[in-house]
mmCIF file of C-alpha atoms in Angstrom:
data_model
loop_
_atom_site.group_PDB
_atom_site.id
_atom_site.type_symbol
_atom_site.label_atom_id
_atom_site.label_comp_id
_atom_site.label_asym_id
_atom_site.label_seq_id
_atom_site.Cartn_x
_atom_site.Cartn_y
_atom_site.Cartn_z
ATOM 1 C CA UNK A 158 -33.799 9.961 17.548
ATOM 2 C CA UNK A 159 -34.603 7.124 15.104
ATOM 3 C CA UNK A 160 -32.155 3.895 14.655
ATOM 4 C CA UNK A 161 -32.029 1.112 12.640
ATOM 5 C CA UNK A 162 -31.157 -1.958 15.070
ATOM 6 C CA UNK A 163 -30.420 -5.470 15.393
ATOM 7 C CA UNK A 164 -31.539 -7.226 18.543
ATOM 8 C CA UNK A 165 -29.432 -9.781 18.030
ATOM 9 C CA UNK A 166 -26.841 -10.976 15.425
ATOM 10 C CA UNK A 167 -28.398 -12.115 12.247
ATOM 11 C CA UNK A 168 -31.798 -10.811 13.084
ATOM 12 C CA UNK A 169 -33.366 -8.167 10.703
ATOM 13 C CA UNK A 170 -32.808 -4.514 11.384
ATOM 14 C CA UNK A 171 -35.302 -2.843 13.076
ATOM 15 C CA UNK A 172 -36.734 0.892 13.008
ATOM 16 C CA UNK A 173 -36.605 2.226 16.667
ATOM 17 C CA UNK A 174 -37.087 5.325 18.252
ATOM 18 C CA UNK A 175 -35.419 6.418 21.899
ATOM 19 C CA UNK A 176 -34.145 9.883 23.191
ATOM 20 C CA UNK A 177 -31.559 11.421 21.500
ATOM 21 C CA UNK A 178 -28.200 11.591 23.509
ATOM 22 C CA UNK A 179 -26.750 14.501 25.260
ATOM 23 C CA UNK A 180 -23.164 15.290 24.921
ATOM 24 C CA UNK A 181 -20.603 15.143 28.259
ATOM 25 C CA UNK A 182 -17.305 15.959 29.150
ATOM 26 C CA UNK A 183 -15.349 16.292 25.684
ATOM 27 C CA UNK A 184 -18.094 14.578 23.236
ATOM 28 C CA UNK A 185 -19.907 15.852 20.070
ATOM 29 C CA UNK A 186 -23.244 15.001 19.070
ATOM 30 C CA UNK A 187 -23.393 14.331 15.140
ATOM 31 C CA UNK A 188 -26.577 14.098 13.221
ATOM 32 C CA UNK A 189 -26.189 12.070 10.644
ATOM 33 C CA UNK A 190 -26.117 12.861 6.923
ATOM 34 C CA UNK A 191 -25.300 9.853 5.051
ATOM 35 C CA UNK A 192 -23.908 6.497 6.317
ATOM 36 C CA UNK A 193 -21.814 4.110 3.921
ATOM 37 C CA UNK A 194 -22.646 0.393 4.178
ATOM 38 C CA UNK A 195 -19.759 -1.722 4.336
ATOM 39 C CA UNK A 196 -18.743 -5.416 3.856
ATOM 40 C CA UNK A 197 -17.463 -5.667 7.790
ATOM 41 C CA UNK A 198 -21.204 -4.418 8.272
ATOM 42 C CA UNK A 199 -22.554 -7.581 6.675
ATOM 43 C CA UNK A 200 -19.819 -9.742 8.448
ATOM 44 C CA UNK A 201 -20.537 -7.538 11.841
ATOM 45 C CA UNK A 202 -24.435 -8.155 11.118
ATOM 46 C CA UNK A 203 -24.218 -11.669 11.025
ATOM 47 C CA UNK A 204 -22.510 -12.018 14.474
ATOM 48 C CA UNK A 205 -19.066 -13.971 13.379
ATOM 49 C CA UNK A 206 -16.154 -14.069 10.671
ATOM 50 C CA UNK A 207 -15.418 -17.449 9.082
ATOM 51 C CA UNK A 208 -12.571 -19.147 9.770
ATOM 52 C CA UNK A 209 -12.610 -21.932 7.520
ATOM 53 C CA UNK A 210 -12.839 -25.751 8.513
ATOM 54 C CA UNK A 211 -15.926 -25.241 10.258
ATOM 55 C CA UNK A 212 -14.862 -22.684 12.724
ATOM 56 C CA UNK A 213 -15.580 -18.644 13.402
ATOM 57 C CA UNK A 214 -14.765 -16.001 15.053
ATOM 58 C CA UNK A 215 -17.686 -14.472 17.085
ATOM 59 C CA UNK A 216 -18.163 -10.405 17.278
ATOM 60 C CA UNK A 217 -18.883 -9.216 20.662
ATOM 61 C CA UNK A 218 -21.468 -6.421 19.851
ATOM 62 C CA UNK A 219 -23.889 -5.100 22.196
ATOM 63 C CA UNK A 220 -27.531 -5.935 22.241
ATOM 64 C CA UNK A 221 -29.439 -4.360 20.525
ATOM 65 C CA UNK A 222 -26.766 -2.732 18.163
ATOM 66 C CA UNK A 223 -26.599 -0.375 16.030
ATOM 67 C CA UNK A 224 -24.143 -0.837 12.902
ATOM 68 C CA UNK A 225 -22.456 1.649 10.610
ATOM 69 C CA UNK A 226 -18.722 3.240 10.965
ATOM 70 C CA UNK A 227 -19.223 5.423 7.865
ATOM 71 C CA UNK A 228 -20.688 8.379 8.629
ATOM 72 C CA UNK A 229 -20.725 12.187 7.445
ATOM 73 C CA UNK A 230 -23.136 14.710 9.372
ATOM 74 C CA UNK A 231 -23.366 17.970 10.840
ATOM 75 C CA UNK A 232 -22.384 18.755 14.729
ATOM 76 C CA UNK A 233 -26.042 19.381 16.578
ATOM 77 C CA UNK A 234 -24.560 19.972 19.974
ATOM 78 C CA UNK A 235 -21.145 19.901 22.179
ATOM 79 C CA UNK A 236 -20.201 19.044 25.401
ATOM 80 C CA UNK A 237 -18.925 21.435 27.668
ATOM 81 C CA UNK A 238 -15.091 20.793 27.331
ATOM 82 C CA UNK A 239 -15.080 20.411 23.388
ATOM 83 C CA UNK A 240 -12.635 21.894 21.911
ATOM 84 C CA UNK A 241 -12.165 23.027 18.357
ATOM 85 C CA UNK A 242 -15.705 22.254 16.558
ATOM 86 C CA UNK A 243 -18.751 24.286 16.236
ATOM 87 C CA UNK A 244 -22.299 23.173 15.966
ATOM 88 C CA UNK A 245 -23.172 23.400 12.077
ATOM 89 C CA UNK A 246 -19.794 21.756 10.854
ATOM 90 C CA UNK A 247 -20.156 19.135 8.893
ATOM 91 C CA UNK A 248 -17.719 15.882 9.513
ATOM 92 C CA UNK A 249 -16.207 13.114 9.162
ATOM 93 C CA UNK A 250 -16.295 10.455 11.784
ATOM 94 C CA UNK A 251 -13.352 8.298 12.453
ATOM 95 C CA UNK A 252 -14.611 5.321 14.100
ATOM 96 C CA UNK A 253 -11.836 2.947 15.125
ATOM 97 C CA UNK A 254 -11.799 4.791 18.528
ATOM 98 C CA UNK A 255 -8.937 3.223 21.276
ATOM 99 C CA UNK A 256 -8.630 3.248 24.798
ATOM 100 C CA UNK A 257 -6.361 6.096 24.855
ATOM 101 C CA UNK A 258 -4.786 5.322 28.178
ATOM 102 C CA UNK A 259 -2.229 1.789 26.246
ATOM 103 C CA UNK A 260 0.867 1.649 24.565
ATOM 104 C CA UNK A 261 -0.701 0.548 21.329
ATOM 105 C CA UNK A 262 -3.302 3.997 21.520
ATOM 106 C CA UNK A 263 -0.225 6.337 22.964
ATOM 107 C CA UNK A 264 2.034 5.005 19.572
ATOM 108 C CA UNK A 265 -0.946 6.590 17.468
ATOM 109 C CA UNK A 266 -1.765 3.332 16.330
ATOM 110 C CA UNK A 267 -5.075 2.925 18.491
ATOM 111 C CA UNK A 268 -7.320 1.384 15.567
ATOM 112 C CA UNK A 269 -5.281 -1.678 16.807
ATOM 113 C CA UNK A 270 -6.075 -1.574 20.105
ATOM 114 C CA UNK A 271 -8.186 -4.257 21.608
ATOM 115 C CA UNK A 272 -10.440 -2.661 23.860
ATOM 116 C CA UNK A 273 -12.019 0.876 22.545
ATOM 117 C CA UNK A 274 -15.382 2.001 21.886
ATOM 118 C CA UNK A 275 -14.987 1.402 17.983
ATOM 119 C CA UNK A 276 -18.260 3.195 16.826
ATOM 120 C CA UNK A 277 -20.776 1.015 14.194
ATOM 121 C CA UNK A 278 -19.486 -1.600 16.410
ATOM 122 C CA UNK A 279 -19.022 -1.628 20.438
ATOM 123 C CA UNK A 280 -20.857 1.877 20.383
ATOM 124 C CA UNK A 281 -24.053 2.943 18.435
ATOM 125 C CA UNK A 282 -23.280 3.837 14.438
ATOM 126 C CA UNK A 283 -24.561 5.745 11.611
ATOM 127 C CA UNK A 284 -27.726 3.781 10.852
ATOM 128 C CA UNK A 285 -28.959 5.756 13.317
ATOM 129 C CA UNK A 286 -30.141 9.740 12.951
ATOM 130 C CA UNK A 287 -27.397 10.519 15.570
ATOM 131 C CA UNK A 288 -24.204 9.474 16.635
ATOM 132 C CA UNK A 289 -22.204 10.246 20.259
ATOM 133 C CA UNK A 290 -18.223 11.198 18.846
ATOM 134 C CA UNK A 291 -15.904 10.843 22.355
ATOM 135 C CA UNK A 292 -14.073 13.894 21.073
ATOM 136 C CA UNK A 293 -13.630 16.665 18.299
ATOM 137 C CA UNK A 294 -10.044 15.163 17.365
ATOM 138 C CA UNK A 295 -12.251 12.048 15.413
ATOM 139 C CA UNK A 296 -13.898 14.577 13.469
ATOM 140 C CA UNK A 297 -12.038 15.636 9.731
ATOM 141 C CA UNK A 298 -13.453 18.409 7.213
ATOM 142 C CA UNK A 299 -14.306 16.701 3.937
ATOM 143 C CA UNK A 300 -13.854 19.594 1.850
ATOM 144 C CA UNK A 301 -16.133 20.003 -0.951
ATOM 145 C CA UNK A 302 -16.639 16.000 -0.767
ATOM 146 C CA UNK A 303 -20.314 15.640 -1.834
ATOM 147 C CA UNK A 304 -22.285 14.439 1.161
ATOM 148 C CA UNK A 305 -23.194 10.195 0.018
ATOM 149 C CA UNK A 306 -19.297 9.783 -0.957
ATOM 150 C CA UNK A 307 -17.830 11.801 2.425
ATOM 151 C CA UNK A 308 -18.235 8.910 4.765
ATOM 152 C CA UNK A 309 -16.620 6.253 3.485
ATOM 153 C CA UNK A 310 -13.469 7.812 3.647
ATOM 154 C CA UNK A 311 -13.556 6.636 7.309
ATOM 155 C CA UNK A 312 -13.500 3.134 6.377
ATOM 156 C CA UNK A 313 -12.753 2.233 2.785
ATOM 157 C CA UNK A 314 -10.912 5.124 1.628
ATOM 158 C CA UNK A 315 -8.871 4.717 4.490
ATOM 159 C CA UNK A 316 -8.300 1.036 4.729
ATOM 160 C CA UNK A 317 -7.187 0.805 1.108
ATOM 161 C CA UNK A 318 -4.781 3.553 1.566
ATOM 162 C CA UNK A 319 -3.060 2.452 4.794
ATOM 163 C CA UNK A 320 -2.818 -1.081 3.104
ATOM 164 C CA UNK A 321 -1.477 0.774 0.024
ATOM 165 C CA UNK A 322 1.316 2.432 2.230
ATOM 166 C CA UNK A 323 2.209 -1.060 3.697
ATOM 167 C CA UNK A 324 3.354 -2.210 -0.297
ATOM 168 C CA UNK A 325 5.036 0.925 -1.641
ATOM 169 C CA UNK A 326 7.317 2.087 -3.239
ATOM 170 C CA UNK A 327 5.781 0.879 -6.461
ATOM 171 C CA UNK A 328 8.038 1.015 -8.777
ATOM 172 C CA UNK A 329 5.802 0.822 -12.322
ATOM 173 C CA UNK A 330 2.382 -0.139 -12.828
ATOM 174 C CA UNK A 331 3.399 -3.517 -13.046
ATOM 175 C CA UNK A 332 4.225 -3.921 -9.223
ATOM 176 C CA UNK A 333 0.642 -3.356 -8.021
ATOM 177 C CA UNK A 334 -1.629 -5.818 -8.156
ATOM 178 C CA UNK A 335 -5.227 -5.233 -6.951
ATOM 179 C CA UNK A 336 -7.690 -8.063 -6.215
ATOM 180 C CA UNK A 337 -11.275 -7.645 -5.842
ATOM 181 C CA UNK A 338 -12.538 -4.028 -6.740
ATOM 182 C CA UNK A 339 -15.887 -3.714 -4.846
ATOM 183 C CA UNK A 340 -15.641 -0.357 -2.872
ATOM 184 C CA UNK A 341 -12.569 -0.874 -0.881
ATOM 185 C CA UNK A 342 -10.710 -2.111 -4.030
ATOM 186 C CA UNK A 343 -12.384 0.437 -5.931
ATOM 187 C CA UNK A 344 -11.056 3.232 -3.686
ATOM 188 C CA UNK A 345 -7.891 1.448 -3.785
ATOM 189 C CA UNK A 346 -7.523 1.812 -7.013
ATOM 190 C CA UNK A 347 -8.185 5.455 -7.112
ATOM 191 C CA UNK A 348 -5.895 6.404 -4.026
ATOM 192 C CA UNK A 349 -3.029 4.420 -5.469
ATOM 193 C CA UNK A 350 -2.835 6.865 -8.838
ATOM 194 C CA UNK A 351 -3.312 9.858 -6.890
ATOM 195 C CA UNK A 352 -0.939 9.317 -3.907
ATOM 196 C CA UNK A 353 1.227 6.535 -5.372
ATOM 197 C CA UNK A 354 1.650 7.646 -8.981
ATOM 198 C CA UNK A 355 0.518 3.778 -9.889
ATOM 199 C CA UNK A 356 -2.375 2.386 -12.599
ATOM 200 C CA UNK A 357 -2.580 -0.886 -11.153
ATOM 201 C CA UNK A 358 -3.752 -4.070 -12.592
ATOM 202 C CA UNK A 359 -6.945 -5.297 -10.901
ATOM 203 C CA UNK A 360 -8.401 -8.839 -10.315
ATOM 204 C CA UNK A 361 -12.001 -9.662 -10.063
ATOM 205 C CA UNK A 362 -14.545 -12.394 -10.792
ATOM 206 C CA UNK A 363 -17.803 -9.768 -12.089
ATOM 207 C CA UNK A 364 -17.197 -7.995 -15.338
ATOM 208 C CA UNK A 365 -19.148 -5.075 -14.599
ATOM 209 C CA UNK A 366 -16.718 -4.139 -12.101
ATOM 210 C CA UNK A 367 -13.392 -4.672 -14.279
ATOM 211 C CA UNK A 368 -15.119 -2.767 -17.103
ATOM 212 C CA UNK A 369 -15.935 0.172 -14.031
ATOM 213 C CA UNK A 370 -12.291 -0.143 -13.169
ATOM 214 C CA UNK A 371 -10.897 0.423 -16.789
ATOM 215 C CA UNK A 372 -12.886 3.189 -16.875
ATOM 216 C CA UNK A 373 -11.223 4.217 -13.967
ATOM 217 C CA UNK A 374 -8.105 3.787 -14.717
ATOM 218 C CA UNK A 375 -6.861 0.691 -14.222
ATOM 219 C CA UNK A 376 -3.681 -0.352 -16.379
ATOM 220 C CA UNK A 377 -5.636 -3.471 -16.921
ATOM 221 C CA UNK A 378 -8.393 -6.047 -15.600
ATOM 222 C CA UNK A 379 -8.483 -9.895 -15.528
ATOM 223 C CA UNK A 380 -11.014 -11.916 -14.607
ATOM 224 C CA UNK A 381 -9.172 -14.991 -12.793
ATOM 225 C CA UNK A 382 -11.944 -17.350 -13.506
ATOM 226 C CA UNK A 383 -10.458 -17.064 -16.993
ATOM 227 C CA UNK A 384 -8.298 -19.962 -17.695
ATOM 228 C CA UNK A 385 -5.235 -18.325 -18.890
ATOM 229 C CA UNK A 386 -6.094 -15.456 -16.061
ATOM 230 C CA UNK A 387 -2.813 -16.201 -14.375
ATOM 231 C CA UNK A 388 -0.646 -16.421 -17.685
ATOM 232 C CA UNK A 389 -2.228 -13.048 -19.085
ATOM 233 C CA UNK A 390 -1.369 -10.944 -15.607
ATOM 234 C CA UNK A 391 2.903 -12.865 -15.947
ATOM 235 C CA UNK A 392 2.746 -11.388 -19.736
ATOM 236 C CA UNK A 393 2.027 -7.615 -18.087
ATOM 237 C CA UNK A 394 4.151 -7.964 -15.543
ATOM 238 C CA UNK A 395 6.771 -9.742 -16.596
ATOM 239 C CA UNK A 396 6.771 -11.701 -13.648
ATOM 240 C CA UNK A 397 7.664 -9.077 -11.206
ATOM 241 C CA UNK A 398 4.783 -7.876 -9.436
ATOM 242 C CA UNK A 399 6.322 -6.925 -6.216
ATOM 243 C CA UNK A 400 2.456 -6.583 -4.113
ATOM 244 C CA UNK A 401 -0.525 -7.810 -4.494
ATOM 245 C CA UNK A 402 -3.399 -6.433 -2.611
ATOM 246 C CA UNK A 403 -6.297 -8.743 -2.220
ATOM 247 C CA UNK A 404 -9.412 -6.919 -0.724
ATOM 248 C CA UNK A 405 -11.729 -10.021 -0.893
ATOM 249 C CA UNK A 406 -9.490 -12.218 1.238
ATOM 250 C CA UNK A 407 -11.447 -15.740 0.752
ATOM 251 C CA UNK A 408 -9.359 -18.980 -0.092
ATOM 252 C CA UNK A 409 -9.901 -18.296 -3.730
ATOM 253 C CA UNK A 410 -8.690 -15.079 -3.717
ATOM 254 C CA UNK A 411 -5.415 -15.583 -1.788
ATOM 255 C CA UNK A 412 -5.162 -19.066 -3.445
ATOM 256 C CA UNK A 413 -4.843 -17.653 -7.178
ATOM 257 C CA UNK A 414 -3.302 -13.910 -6.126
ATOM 258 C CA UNK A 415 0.029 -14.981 -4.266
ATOM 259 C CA UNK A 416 0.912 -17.126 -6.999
ATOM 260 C CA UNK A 417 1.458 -13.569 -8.917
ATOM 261 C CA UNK A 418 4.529 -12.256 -7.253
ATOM 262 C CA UNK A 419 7.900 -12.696 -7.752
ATOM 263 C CA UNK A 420 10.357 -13.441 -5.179
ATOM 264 C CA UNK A 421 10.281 -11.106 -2.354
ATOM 265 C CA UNK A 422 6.971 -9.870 -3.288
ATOM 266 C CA UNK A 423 4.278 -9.094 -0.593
ATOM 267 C CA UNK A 424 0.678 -10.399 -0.096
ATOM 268 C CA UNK A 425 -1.287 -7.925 1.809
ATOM 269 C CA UNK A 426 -4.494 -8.890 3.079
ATOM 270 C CA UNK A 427 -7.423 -6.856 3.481
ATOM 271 C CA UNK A 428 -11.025 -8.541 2.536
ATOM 272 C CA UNK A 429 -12.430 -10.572 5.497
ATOM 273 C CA UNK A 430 -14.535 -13.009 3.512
ATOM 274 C CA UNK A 431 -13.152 -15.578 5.353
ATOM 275 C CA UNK A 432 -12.247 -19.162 5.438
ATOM 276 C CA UNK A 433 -8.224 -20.690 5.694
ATOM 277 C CA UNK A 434 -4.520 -19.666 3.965
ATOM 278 C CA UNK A 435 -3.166 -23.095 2.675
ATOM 279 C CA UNK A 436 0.480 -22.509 1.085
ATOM 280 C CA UNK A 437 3.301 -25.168 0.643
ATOM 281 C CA UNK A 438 5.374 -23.753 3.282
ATOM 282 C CA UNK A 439 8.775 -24.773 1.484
ATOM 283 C CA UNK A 440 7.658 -21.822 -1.098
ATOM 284 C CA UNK A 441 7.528 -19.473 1.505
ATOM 285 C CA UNK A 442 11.305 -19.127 2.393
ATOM 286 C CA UNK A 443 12.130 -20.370 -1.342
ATOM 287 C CA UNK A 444 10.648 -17.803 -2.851
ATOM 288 C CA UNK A 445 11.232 -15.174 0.102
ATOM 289 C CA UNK A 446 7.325 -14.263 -0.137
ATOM 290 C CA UNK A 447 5.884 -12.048 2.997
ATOM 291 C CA UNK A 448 2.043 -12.267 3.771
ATOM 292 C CA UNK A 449 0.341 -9.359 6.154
ATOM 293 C CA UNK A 450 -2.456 -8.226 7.222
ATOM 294 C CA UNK A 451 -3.774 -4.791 7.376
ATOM 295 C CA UNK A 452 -7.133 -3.223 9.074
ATOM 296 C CA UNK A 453 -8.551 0.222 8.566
ATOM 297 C CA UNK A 454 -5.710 2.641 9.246
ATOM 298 C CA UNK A 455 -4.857 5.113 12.284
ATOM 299 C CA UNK A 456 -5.396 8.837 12.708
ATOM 300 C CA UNK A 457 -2.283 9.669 10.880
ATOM 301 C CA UNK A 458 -3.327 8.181 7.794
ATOM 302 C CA UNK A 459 -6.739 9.531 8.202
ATOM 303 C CA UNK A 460 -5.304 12.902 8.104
ATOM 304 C CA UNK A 461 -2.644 12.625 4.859
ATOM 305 C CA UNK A 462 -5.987 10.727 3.358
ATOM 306 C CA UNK A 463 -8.357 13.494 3.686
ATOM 307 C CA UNK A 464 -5.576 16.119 2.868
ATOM 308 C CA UNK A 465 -5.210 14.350 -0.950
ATOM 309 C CA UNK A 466 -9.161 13.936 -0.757
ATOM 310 C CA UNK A 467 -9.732 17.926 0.025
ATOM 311 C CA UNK A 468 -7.037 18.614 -2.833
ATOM 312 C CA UNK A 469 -9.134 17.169 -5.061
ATOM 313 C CA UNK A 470 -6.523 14.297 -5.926
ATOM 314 C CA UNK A 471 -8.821 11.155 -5.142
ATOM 315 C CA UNK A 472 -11.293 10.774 -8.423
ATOM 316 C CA UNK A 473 -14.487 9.719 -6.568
ATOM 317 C CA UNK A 474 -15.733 6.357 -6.769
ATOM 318 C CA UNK A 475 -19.696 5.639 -7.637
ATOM 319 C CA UNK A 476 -21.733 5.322 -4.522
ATOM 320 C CA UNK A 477 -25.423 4.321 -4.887
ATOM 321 C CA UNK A 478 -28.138 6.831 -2.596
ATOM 322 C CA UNK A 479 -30.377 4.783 -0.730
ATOM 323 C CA UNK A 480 -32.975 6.051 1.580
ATOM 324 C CA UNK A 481 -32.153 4.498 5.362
ATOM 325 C CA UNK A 482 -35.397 2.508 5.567
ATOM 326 C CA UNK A 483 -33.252 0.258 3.184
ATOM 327 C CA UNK A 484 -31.068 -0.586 5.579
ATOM 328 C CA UNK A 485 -31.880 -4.796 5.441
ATOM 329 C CA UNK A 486 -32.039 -4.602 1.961
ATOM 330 C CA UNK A 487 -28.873 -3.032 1.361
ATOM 331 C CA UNK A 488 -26.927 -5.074 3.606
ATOM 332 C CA UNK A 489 -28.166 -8.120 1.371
ATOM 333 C CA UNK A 490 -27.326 -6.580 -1.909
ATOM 334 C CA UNK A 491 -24.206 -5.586 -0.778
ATOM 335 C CA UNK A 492 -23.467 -9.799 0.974
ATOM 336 C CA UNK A 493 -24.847 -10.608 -2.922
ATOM 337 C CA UNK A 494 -22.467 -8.638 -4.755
ATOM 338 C CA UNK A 495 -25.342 -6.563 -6.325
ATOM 339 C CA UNK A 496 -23.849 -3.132 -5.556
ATOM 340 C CA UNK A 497 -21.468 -1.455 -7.589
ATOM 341 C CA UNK A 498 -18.930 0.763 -5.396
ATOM 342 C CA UNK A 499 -20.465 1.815 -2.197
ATOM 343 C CA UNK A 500 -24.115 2.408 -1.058
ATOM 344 C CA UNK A 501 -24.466 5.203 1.409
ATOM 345 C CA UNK A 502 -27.720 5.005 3.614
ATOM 346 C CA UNK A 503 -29.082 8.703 3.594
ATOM 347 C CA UNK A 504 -31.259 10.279 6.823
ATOM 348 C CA UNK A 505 -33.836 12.689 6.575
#
């Protein structure tokens, strides 16, 4: 099998070849179709998340490593107790793989859990011709999904719409705010009218992506480096947008978007661009303001996701085809904001 690899964090990707895996016990061997390339990629890549002040958070990742969580392909072989797949399928692979065997994993929650084989990350990923699955249940029928866009239902399609669960109700299309509409945002946006009955109003700082999101659908789109940004998204809401959504999560983001709500409203945070959360803390209780996190989403939410996606409810969103020998220079159009959507790495 071939694999694009980092030897170490930071370091350019490398072409390698090595044997291709055989599957044990309960696993699945996937060759891959088409991997999406993803902002955590970029952060994962680099070998820490900033933390503002000076400080970061390093990623444990093997060495070498191979990145990419979102991957589509087609089931080449199956261990001997697999259950409930046949070689030729083609599949989705859900990658934030738990322990199985903690409380957090046996609540159906195990994309929190601390210590699984989260594949793209702690295990080998889709920039590489084939990818190891622990078992069938990770694997989810796209439908009639076209191949480049399938895959990043497993990440971005998915962590927009289990962040999008954690706001609703939404009440009109005033109560949704979205900030940043790169390809999470993007698919945000999309997921929210189909399985929230919302339009939102999106946020973001390039006008080529708020004129992509009108087109989408968006009820409207404000660029905040505008300086009566804040004072045009109070006149459409009326003051009382009940969630904001900010998939960019940097101190500018979260510094201009959670002065949108109203009181009671919620700040979910999504984007891992990094850096520090300064609020006056008096506003916090004054104005009865929450602030939560939310990453990638569990099993359960994979599965009501790709049930609206195989209905046909989720509009696509664009995602560029890029041969996988592009691997190094997509990651650095994607860390440059020159991609528009997703870019999906696609394998002979």
């Amino acid at each position: 099998m071939k694999s694009y690899q980092a030897s170490e964090p930071g370091k350019p990707l490398e072409l390698r070849e090595m044997e291709t895996p055989e599957p044990n016990g309960k696993e699945v061997l996937v060759k891959t179709i088409a991997c999406g390339v993803c902002h955590s990629d970029v952060h994962i890549h680099s070998g820490a998340f900033d933390l503002g002040g000076g400080n970061s958070l390093p990623v444990p990742v093997p060495s070498p490593f191979t990145l990419g969580h979102e991957i589509f392909g087609e089931v080449v072989a199956i261990g001997p107790d697999a259950a409930n797949i046949n070689i030729g399928d083609k599949r989705i692979v859900y990658p934030w793989i738990g322990c199985s065997d903690c409380d957090v994993c046996n609540s159906g929650e195990e994309h929190l859990c601390n210590s699984g084989p989260v594949i793209g990350v702690m295990q080998p990923g889709g920039f590489g011709d084939h990818v190891i699955v622990p078992d069938s249940k990770y694997l989810y029928d796209a439908g009639d999904t076209p191949d480049h866009l399938a895959g990043s239902y497993a990440c971005s399609g998915l962590t927009a719409f289990s962040a999008l669960k954690k706001g609703a109700p939404y009440n009109s299309d005033s109560s949704l705010i979205i900030i940043g509409v790169g390809g999470v945002g993007m698919m945000g946006l999309q997921i929210a009218k189909a399985a929230f009955n919302c339009s939102p109003i999106v946020v973001d700082v390039d006008e080529d992506k708020l004129k992509l999101a009108l087109k989408n659908g968006a009820r409207a789109a404000i660029n905040p480096m505008d300086e009566d940004a804040a004072m045009k998204i109070f006149e459409i809401t009326g003051g009382n947008a009940s969630v904001a959504i900010d998939f960019v999560g940097s101190e500018q983001s979260t510094g201009f978007g959670v002065n949108l709500l109203r009181k009671g409203g919620k700040y979910i945070i999504v984007g891992l661009y990094g850096g520090e959360l300064k609020l006056p803390l008096p506003l916090i209780p004054i104005l009865e303001r929450g602030i939560q996190g939310s990453y990638t989403g569990s099993p359960g939410d994979m599965n009501i996701l790709m049930e609206l996606v195989r209905s046909g409810k989720v509009d696509p969103i664009p995602v560029e085809k890029r041969p996988a020998s592009q691997a190094n220079q997509t990651l650095d159009d994607l860390k440059n904001g020159k991609i528009l959507g997703r870019a999906a790495l696609m394998h002979d």
